[in-house]
Coordinates of C-alpha atoms in Angstrom, one line a residue:
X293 CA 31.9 17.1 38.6
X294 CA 33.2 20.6 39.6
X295 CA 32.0 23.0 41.8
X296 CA 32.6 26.6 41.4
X297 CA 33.7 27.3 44.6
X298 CA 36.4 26.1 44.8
X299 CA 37.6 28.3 41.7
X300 CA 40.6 30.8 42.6
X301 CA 42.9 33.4 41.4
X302 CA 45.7 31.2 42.7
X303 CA 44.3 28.2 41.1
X304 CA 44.0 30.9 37.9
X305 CA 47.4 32.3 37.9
X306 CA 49.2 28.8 38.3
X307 CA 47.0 27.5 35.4
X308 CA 47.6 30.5 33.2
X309 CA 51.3 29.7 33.5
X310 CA 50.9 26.2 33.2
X311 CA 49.6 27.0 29.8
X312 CA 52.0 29.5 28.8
X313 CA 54.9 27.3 29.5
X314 CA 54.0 23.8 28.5
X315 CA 53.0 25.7 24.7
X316 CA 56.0 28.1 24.6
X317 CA 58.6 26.5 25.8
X318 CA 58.5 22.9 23.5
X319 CA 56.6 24.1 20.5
X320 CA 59.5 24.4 18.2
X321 CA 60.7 20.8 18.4
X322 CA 56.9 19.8 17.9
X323 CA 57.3 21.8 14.6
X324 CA 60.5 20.6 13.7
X325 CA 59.6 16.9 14.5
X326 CA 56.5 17.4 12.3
X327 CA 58.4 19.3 9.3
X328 CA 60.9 16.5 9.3
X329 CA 58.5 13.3 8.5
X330 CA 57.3 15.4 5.5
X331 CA 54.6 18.6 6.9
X332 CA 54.6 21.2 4.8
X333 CA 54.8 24.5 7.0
X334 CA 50.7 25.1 6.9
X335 CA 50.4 21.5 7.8
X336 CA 52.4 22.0 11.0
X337 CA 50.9 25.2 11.8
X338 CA 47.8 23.4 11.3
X339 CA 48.7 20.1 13.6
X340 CA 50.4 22.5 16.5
X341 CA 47.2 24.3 16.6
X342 CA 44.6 21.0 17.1
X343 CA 47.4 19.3 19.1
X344 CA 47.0 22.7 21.7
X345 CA 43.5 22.7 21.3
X346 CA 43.0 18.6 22.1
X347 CA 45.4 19.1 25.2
X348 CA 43.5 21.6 26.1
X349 CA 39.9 20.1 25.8
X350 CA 41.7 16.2 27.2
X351 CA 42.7 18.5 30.7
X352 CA 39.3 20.6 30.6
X353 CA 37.2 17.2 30.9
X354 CA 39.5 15.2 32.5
X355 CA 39.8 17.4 35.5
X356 CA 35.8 18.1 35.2
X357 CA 35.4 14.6 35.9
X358 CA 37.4 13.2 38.6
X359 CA 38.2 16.5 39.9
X360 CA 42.0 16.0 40.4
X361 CA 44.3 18.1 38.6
X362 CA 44.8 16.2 35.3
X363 CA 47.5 18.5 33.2
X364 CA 48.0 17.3 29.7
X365 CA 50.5 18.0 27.2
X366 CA 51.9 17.3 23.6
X367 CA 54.4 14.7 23.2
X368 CA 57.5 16.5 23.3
X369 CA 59.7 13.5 23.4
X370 CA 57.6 11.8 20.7
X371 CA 58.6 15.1 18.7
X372 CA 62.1 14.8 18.9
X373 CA 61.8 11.5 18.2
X374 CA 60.2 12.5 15.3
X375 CA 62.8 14.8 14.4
X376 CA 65.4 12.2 14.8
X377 CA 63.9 9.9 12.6
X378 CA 64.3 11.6 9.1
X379 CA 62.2 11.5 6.3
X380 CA 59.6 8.4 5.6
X381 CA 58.5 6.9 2.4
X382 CA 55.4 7.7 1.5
X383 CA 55.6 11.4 3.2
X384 CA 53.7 13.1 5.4
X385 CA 50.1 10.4 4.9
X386 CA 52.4 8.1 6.2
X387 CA 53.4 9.7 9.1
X388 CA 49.5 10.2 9.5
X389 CA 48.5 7.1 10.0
X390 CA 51.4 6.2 12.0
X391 CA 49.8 9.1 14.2
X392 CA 46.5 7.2 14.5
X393 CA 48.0 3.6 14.8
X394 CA 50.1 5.2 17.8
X395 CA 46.5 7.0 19.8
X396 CA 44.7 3.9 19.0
X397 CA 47.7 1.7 20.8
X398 CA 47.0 4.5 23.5
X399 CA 43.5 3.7 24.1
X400 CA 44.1 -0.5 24.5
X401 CA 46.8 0.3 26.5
X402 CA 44.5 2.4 29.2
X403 CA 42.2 -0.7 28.9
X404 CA 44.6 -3.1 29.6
X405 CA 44.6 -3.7 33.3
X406 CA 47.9 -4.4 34.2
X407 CA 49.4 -1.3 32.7
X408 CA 47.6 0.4 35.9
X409 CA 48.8 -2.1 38.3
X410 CA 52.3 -1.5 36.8
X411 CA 52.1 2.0 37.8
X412 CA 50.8 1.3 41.4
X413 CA 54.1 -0.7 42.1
X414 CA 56.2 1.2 41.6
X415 CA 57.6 2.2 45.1
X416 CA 57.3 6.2 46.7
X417 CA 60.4 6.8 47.3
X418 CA 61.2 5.6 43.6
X419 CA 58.6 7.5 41.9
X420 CA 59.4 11.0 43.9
X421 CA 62.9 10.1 43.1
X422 CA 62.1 10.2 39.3
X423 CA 60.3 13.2 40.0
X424 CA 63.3 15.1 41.2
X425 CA 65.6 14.0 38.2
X426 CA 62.6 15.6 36.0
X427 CA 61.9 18.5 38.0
X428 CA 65.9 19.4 38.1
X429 CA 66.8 20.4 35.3
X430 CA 63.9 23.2 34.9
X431 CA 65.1 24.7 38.2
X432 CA 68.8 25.2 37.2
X433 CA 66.8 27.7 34.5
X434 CA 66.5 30.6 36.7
X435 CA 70.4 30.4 37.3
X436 CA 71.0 30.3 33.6
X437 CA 69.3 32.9 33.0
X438 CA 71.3 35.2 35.3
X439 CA 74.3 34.1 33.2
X440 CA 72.5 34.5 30.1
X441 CA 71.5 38.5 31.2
X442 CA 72.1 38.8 34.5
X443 CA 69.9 41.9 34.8
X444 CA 67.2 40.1 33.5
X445 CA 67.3 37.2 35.4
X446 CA 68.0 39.0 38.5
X447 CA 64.7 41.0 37.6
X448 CA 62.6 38.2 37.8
X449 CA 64.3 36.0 40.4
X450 CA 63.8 39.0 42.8
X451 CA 60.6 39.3 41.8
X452 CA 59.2 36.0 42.8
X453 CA 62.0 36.6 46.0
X454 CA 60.2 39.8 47.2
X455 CA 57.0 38.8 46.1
X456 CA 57.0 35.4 48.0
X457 CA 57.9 37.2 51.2
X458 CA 55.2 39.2 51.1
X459 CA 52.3 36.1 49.5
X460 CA 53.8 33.2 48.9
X461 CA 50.6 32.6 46.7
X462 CA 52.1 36.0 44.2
X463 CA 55.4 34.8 43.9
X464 CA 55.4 33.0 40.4
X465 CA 52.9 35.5 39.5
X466 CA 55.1 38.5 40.0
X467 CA 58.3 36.7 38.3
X468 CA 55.9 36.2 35.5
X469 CA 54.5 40.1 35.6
X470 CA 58.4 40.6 35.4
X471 CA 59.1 38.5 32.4
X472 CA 56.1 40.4 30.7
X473 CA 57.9 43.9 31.6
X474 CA 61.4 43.0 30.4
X475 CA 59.9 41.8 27.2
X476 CA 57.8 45.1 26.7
X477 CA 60.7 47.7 27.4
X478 CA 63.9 45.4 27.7
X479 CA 63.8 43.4 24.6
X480 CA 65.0 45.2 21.6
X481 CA 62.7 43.6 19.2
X482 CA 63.2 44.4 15.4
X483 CA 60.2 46.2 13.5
X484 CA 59.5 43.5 10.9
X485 CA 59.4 40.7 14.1
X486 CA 56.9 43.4 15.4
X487 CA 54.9 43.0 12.2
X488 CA 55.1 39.9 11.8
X489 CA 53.2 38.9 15.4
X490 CA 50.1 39.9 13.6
X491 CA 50.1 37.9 10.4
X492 CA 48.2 34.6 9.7
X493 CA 47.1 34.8 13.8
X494 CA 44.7 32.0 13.5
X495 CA 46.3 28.8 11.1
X496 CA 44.0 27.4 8.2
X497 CA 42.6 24.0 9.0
X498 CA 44.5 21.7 6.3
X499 CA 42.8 17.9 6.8
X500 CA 45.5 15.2 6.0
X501 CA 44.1 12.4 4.5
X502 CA 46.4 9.3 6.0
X503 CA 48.6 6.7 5.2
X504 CA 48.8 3.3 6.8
X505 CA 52.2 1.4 5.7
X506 CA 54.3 -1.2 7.5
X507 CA 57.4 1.3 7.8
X508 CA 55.0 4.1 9.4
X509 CA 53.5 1.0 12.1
X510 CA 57.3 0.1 12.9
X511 CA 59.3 3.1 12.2
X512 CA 57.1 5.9 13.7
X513 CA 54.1 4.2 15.2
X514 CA 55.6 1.9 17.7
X515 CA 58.5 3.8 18.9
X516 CA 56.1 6.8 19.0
X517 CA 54.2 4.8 21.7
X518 CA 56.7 3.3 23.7
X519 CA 58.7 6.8 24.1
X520 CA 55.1 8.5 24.9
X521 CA 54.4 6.0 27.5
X522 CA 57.8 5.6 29.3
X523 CA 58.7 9.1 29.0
X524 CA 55.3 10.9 30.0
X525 CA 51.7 9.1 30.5
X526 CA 53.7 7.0 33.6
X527 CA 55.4 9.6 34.8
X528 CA 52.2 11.9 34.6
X529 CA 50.3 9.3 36.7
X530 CA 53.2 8.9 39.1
X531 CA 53.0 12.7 39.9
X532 CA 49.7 12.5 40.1
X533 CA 50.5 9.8 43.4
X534 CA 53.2 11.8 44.7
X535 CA 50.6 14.3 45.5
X536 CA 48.3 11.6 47.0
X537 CA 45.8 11.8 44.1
X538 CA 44.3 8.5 42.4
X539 CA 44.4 8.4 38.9
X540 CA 42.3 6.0 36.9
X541 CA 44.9 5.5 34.8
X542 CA 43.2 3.5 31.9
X543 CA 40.7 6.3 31.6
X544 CA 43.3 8.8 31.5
X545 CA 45.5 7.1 29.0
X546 CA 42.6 6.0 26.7
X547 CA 40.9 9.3 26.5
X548 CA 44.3 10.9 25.6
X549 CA 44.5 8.1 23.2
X550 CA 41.6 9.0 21.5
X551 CA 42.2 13.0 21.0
X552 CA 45.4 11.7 19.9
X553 CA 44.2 9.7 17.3
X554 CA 41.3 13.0 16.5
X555 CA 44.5 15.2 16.0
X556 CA 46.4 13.1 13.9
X557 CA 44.0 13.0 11.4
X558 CA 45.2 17.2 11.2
X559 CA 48.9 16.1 11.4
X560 CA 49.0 16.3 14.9
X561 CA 51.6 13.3 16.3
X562 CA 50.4 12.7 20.0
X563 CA 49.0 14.4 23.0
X564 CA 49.8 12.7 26.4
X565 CA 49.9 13.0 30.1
X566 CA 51.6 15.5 31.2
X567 CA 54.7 15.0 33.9
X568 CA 56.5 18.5 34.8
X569 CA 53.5 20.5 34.1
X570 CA 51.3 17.4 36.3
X571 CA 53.8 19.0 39.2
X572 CA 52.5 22.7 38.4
X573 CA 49.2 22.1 39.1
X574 CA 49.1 19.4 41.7
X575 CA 51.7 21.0 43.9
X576 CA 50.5 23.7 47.2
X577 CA 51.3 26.2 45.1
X578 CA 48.3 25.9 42.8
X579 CA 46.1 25.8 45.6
X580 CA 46.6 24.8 49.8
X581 CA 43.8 22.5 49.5
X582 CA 44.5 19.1 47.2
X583 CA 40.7 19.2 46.5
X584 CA 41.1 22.6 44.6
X585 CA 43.6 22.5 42.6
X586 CA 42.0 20.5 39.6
X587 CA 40.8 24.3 38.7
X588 CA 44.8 25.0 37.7
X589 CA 44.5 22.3 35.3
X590 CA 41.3 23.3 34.1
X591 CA 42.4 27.1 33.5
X592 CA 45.9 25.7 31.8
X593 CA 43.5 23.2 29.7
X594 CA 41.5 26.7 28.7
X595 CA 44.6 28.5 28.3
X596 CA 45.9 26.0 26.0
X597 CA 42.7 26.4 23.3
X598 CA 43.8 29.7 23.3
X599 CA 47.1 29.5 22.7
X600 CA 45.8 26.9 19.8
X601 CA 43.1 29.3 18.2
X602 CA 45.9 32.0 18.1
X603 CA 48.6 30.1 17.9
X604 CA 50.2 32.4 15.4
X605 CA 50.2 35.6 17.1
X606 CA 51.6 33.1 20.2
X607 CA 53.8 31.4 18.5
X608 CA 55.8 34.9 17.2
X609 CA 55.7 36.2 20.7
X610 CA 57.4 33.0 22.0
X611 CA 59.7 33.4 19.2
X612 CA 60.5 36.6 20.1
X613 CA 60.8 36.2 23.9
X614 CA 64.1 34.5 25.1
X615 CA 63.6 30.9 26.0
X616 CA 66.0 31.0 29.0
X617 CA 63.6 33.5 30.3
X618 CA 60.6 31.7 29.9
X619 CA 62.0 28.4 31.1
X620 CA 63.5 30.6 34.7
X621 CA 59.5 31.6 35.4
X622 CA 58.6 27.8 35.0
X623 CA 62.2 27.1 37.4
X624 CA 61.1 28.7 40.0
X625 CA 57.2 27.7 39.9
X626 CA 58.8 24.5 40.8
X627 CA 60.9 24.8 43.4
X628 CA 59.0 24.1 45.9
X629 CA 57.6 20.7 44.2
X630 CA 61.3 20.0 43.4
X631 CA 62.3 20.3 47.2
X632 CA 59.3 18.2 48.4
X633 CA 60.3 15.6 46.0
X634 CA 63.6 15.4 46.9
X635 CA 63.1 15.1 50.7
X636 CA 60.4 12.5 49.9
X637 CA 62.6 10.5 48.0
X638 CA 65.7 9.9 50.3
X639 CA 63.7 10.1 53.6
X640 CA 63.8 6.4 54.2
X641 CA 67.8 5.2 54.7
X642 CA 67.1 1.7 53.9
X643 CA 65.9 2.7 49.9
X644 CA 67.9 5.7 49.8
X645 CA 70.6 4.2 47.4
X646 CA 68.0 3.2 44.9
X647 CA 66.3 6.7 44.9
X648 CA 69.2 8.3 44.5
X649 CA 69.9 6.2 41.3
X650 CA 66.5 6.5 40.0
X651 CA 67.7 10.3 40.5
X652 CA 70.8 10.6 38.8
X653 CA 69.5 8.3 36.2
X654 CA 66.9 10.4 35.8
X655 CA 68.5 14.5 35.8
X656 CA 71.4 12.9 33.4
X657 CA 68.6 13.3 30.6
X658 CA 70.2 10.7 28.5
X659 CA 67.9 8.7 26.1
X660 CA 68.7 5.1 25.2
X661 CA 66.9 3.8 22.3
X662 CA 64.6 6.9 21.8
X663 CA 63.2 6.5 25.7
X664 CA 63.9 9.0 28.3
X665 CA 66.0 9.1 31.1
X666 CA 62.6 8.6 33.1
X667 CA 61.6 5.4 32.3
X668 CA 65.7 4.2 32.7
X669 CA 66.0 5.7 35.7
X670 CA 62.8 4.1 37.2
X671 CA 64.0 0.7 35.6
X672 CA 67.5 1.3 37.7
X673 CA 66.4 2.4 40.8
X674 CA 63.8 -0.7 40.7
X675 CA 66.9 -3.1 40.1
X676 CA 68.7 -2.0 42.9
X677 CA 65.5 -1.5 45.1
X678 CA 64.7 -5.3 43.9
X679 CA 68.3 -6.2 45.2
X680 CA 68.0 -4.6 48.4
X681 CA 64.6 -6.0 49.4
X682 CA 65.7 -9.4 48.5
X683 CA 69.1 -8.9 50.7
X684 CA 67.0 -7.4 53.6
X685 CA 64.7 -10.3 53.7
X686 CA 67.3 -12.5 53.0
X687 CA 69.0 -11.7 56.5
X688 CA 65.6 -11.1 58.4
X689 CA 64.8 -14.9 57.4
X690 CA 68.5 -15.9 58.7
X691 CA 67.9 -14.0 61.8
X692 CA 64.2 -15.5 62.5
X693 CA 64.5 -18.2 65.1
X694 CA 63.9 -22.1 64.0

């Protein structure tokens, strides 16, 4: 269990962030993955607001327990899955119990044992490879946003520039204080947006009674599973490694599989573990001590019920803020775990051909069959890693004396 000294502001700050990043900056596609299966908009209020809160309470007990910082999140490639998908007979029920069918798949599959041992082969140099590809892409966001307003942008990259120099610990901190100052008396923000922040602040609970049809098992169900596992519950536990943590990985998977299954009977489609936001709070800059830093996750798990119970007054703001922005605070939080990564990765020369494919595989963000670049970059890399060792011990046997 967990011991309140090691609690800190810098553990605080990072999980505050954590929070406000993971709900702001993918909640739309969440809505519009939900919408398009058939939620009516006070059902997908109602399912973004348990899906926060279930994150939430999975990372709260989670990192209670083993006291590593477990950071979970909503399935934001399940959403746009979703949203691909189109409409399903049977509407929104359907969709339901395709939601519970796909938590309950969740909980065997953390009780199946070699799902674990899969996870524990796959090689370092691979899996901080695959860390990089996903980390990348977030840290080109402070550059975009100098583009987008380069005033803006400067703002806040000089922020966590000057502030870093002074504390390394304020940096992402101050870049955030700075986001918080340009919205309040940068952002022209129209009157009736103003208004609007404060109507309908908490969502209405609306139960959804469910569905359970063959076309919901195989047309939402299933690939809701496999792109939820490939693209963020083995990524999540191969962050967790990076950072020389050991996951139990069926406990993890099958508790989120059973707040998964508790949320969808509310609409919500899956929560999961988390990868990029995993990096947040396992990485130095949540805390210099590894056994401290389960306190970000705990803060982001509190920040995240929250951000649920309120999720309309939250959801307007992050409506009203530029995404670019938001996205450049999260860039730079992870600069420094994108840099460790990377050096990790292509430190040994004889594997350094298959990390960099696992990279490039990775950062190109292409999907094949609804599965992230993720899982096909780790399933490259492997190949050629598979290749390698084989040629490697291929010429060591020809070398070995009779």
């Amino acid at each position: 269990m967990s011991r309140l000294s090691d609690f800190s502001l810098q553990s605080t700050f990072m999980g505050i962030l954590v929070a406000f990043v993971g709900f702001a900056s993918s909640f739309a596609v969440v809505i519009k993955g939900l919408t398009t299966v058939g939620a009516s908009p006070e059902q997908a209020a109602t399912a973004l607001m348990v899906l926060s809160i279930a994150m939430g309470l999975s990372a709260i007990l989670l990192s209670l327990y083993t006291r590593i910082p477990v950071s979970v999140a909503w399935s934001t490639p399940g959403a746009a899955l979703l949203a691909s998908s189109g409409a399903i007979e049977g509407g929104f029920p359907v969709a339901a119990g395709a939601f519970i069918i796909c938590g309950s798949l969740f909980v065997i599959a953390g009780l199946w044992r070699p799902l674990g041992k899969l996870v524990n082969l796959i090689p370092a140099p691979l899996a901080n490879a695959m860390l990089a590809g996903i980390l990348l892409g977030l840290c080109f966001a402070p550059v975009k946003a100098i583009a987008f307003n380069p005033l803006w942008g400067i703002t806040i990259a000089m922020a966590w520039v000057i502030a870093g120099r002074i504390n390394r610990l304020i940096a992402v901190p101050a870049a955030l204080l700075a986001l918080i100052l340009i919205m309040i008396f940068a952002v022209d923000i129209p009157e009736e947006n103003t208004a609007r922040l404060f109507q309908n602040i908490v969502p209405s609970f609306t139960l959804v009674t469910p569905s359970f049809t063959l076309a919901g098992f195989v047309g939402i169900a299933l690939p809701l599973f496999i792109v939820t596992m490939a693209s963020q519950n083995v990524p999540g536990i191969a962050v967790l490694r990076i950072h020389e943590y050991e996951p139990k990985t069926g406990l993890l998977v099958s508790f989120t599989g059973i707040f998964s299954s508790i949320s969808a009977l509310f609409g919500g489609h899956a929560v999961n573990l988390a990868a990029i936001t995993a990096a947040m709070c396992a990485n130095e800059d949540a805390h210099p001590d590894p056994a401290k830093r389960y306190w970000s996750a705990i803060i982001s798990g509190a920040g995240y019920v929250i951000l649920g119970l309120f999720s309309g007054l939250v959801t307007g703001f992050a409506a009203i803020a530029p995404a670019i922005l938001i996205e450049s605070v999260a860039g730079l939080a992870l600069i420094g775990a994108f840099s460790n990564s990377a050096v990790l990765a292509f430190n040994d020369a004889e594997h350094r051909e298959a990390a960099a494919v696992t990279f490039l595989v990775t950062a190109s963000g292409v999907s094949f069959y609804g599965v992230s670049g993720a899982f096909w970059g780790l399933l490259a890399g492997g190949l050629i890693f598979w290749i390698t060792d084989s040629i490697s011990k291929k010429r060591a046997k020809a070398k070995a004396p009779a």
